[in-house]
């Protein structure tokens, strides 16, 4: 549960954007759009989902990966899957 308390509301600094993935993540780092709830609020808002995802980690990850792939490219199934996403 300690990992739930390591999220900051502050934007990333220029030093944090540097590095191996900085050029890929940089454009998304300081978006003005925000989610309706924070990462700290998520387990309390959806406790059943949180508990189920901890108890059934592998099936939940497979399901979520499929859902994300088909959200990005609708009706693609697993055709765009790349191990560890490249």
CSV table of C-alpha atoms in Angstrom, one decimal:
chain,number,residue,atom,x,y,z
A,1,UNK,CA,0.0,0.0,0.0
A,2,UNK,CA,3.0,2.3,0.4
A,3,UNK,CA,3.2,2.8,-3.4
A,4,UNK,CA,-0.2,4.6,-3.3
A,5,UNK,CA,1.5,7.5,-1.6
A,6,UNK,CA,4.3,8.2,-4.0
A,7,UNK,CA,2.3,10.3,-6.6
A,8,UNK,CA,2.8,14.0,-6.9
A,9,UNK,CA,0.4,16.5,-8.4
A,10,UNK,CA,3.4,18.6,-9.6
A,11,UNK,CA,4.4,18.6,-13.2
A,12,UNK,CA,7.7,16.9,-14.2
A,13,UNK,CA,10.8,19.0,-14.2
A,14,UNK,CA,13.1,19.2,-17.2
A,15,UNK,CA,15.6,16.9,-15.5
A,16,UNK,CA,12.9,14.3,-14.9
A,17,UNK,CA,11.9,14.3,-18.6
A,18,UNK,CA,15.5,13.6,-19.7
A,19,UNK,CA,16.8,10.1,-20.1
A,20,UNK,CA,16.2,7.0,-22.2
A,21,UNK,CA,12.4,7.6,-22.5
A,22,UNK,CA,12.3,11.3,-22.1
A,23,UNK,CA,11.8,12.1,-25.8
A,24,UNK,CA,8.8,9.7,-26.0
A,25,UNK,CA,7.2,10.7,-22.7
A,26,UNK,CA,8.1,14.4,-22.8
A,27,UNK,CA,5.2,15.5,-24.9
A,28,UNK,CA,2.7,13.9,-22.5
A,29,UNK,CA,4.4,14.9,-19.3
A,30,UNK,CA,2.7,18.3,-18.6
A,31,UNK,CA,-0.8,17.8,-20.0
A,32,UNK,CA,-3.6,20.1,-18.7
A,33,UNK,CA,-6.2,17.3,-18.9
A,34,UNK,CA,-6.7,15.5,-15.7
A,35,UNK,CA,-8.5,12.3,-14.6
A,36,UNK,CA,-11.7,12.6,-12.5
A,37,UNK,CA,-10.0,10.8,-9.6
A,38,UNK,CA,-6.3,10.6,-8.5
A,39,UNK,CA,-4.3,7.3,-8.2
A,40,UNK,CA,-4.7,7.6,-4.4
A,41,UNK,CA,-8.5,7.8,-4.6
A,42,UNK,CA,-8.9,4.9,-7.0
A,43,UNK,CA,-8.8,1.9,-4.5
A,44,UNK,CA,-11.4,3.6,-2.3
A,45,UNK,CA,-13.7,4.5,-5.3
A,46,UNK,CA,-13.5,0.9,-6.8
A,47,UNK,CA,-12.5,-1.4,-3.9
A,48,UNK,CA,-13.8,-4.6,-5.6
A,49,UNK,CA,-11.8,-3.9,-8.8
A,50,UNK,CA,-8.7,-3.2,-6.7
A,51,UNK,CA,-9.0,-6.4,-4.7
A,52,UNK,CA,-9.9,-8.5,-7.8
A,53,UNK,CA,-6.9,-7.1,-9.7
A,54,UNK,CA,-4.6,-8.1,-6.8
A,55,UNK,CA,-6.1,-11.6,-6.4
A,56,UNK,CA,-6.2,-12.4,-10.1
A,57,UNK,CA,-3.1,-10.4,-11.3
A,58,UNK,CA,-2.3,-12.3,-14.5
A,59,UNK,CA,-5.8,-12.6,-15.9
A,60,UNK,CA,-6.5,-8.9,-15.1
A,61,UNK,CA,-3.3,-7.8,-16.9
A,62,UNK,CA,-4.2,-9.9,-20.0
A,63,UNK,CA,-7.7,-8.5,-20.0
A,64,UNK,CA,-6.5,-4.9,-19.6
A,65,UNK,CA,-3.8,-5.2,-22.3
A,66,UNK,CA,-6.5,-6.5,-24.7
A,67,UNK,CA,-8.8,-3.7,-23.8
A,68,UNK,CA,-6.2,-1.0,-24.3
A,69,UNK,CA,-5.0,-2.5,-27.6
A,70,UNK,CA,-8.6,-2.4,-28.9
A,71,UNK,CA,-9.2,1.0,-27.6
A,72,UNK,CA,-6.2,2.4,-29.4
A,73,UNK,CA,-7.0,0.4,-32.6
A,74,UNK,CA,-10.6,-0.7,-32.5
A,75,UNK,CA,-11.4,-4.3,-33.6
A,76,UNK,CA,-7.7,-5.2,-33.9
A,77,UNK,CA,-7.8,-8.1,-31.4
A,78,UNK,CA,-4.3,-9.1,-30.5
A,79,UNK,CA,-2.8,-8.2,-33.9
A,80,UNK,CA,-1.0,-5.1,-32.6
A,81,UNK,CA,0.4,-6.8,-29.5
A,82,UNK,CA,4.2,-6.5,-29.0
A,83,UNK,CA,5.9,-8.3,-26.1
A,84,UNK,CA,6.6,-5.7,-23.4
A,85,UNK,CA,5.2,-3.2,-25.9
A,86,UNK,CA,8.6,-2.7,-27.6
